[in-house]
PDB file of C-alpha atoms in Angstrom:
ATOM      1  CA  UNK P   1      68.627 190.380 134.458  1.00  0.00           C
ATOM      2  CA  UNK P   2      67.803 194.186 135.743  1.00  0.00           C
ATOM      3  CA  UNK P   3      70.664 195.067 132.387  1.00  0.00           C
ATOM      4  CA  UNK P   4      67.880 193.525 129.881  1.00  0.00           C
ATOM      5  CA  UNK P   5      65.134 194.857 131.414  1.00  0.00           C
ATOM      6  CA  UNK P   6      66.482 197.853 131.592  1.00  0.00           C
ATOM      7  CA  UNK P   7      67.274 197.755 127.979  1.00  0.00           C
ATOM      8  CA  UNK P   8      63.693 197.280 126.868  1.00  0.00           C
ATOM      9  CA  UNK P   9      62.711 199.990 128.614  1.00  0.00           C
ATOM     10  CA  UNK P  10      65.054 202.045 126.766  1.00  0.00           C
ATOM     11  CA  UNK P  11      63.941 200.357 123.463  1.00  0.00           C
ATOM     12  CA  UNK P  12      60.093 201.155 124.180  1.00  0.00           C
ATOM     13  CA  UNK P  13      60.583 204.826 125.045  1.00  0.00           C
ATOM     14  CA  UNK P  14      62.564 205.214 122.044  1.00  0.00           C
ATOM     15  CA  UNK P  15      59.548 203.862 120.956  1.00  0.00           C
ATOM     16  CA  UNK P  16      57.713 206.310 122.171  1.00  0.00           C
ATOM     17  CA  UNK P  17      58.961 208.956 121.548  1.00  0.00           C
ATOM     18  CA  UNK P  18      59.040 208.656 117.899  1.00  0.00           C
ATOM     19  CA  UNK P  19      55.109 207.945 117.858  1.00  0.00           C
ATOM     20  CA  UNK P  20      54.926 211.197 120.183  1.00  0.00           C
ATOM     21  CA  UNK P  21      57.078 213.077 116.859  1.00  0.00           C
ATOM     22  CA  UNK P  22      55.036 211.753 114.299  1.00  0.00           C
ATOM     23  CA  UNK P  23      51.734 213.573 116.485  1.00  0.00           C
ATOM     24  CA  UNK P  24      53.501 216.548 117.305  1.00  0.00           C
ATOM     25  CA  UNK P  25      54.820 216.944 113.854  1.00  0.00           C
ATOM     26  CA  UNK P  26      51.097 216.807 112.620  1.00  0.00           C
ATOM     27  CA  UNK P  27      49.608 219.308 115.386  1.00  0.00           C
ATOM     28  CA  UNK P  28      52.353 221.755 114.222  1.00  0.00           C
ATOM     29  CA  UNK P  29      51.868 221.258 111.162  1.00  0.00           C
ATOM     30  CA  UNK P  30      48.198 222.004 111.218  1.00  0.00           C
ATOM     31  CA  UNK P  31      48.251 224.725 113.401  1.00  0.00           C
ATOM     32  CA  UNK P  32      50.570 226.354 110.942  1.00  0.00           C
ATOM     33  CA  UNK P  33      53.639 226.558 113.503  1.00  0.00           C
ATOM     34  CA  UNK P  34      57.442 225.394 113.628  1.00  0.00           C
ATOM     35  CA  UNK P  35      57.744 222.391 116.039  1.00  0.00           C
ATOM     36  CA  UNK P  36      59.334 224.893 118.278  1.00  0.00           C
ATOM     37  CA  UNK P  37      56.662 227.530 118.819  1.00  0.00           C
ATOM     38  CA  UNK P  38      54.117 224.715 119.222  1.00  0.00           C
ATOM     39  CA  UNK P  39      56.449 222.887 122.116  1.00  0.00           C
ATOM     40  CA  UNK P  40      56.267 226.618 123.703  1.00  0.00           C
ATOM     41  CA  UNK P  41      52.643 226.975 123.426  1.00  0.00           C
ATOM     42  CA  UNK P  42      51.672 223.634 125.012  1.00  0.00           C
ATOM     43  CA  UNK P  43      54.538 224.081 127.608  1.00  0.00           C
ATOM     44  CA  UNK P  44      53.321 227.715 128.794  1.00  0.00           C
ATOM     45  CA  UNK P  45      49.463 226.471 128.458  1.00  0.00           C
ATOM     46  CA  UNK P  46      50.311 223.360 130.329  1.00  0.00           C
ATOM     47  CA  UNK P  47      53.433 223.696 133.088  1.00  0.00           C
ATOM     48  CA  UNK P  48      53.148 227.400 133.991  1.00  0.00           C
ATOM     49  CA  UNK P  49      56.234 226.595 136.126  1.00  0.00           C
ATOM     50  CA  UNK P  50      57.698 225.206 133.303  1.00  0.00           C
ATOM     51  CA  UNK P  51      59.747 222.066 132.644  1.00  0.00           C
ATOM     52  CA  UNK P  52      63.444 220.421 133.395  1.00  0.00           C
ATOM     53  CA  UNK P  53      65.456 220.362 130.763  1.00  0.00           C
ATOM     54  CA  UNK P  54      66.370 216.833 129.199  1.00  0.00           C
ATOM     55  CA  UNK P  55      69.836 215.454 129.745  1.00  0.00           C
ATOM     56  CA  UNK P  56      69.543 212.618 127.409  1.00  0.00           C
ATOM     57  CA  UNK P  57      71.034 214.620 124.368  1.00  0.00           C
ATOM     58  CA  UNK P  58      72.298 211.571 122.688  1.00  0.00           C
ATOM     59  CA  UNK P  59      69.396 208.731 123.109  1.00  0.00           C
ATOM     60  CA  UNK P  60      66.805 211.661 122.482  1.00  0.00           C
ATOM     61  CA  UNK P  61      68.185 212.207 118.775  1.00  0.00           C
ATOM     62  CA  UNK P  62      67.607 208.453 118.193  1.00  0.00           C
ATOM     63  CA  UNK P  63      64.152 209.382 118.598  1.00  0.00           C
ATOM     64  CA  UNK P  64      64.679 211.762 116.645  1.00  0.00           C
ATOM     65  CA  UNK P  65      64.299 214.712 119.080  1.00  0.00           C
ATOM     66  CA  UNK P  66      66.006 218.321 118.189  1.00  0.00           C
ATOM     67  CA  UNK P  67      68.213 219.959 121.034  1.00  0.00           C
ATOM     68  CA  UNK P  68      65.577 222.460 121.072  1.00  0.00           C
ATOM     69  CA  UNK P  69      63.207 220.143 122.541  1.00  0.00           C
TER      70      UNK P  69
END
């Protein structure tokens, strides 16, 4: 059914995003910055228009994800 499918998708960026944490984590670490300041960086480097802000609040701290992200 589209509710299971659906579902895994949910499950698999959770996923995701945790693997993406771990990464980012370790770049921030090594480049001797808060997980903050290196978001900001690559954002400004990367999306000179910037980016949307993320709505998800809830599912993103599953992943875990900070508000300030």
């Amino acid at each position: 059914t589209s509710a299971r499918i659906l579902e895994i998708i949910y499950q698999d960026e959770n996923r995701h995003d945790s693997f993406g944490m771990k990464w980012f984590r370790y770049l921030s670490e090594h480049e001797r910055r808060t997980l903050e300041a290196t978001l900001h960086r690559l954002v400004s480097d990367n999306f000179p228009c910037g980016i949307k802000p993320q709505f998800n609040e809830p599912e993103r701290s599953e992943a875990p994800l900070s508000p300030a992200f």
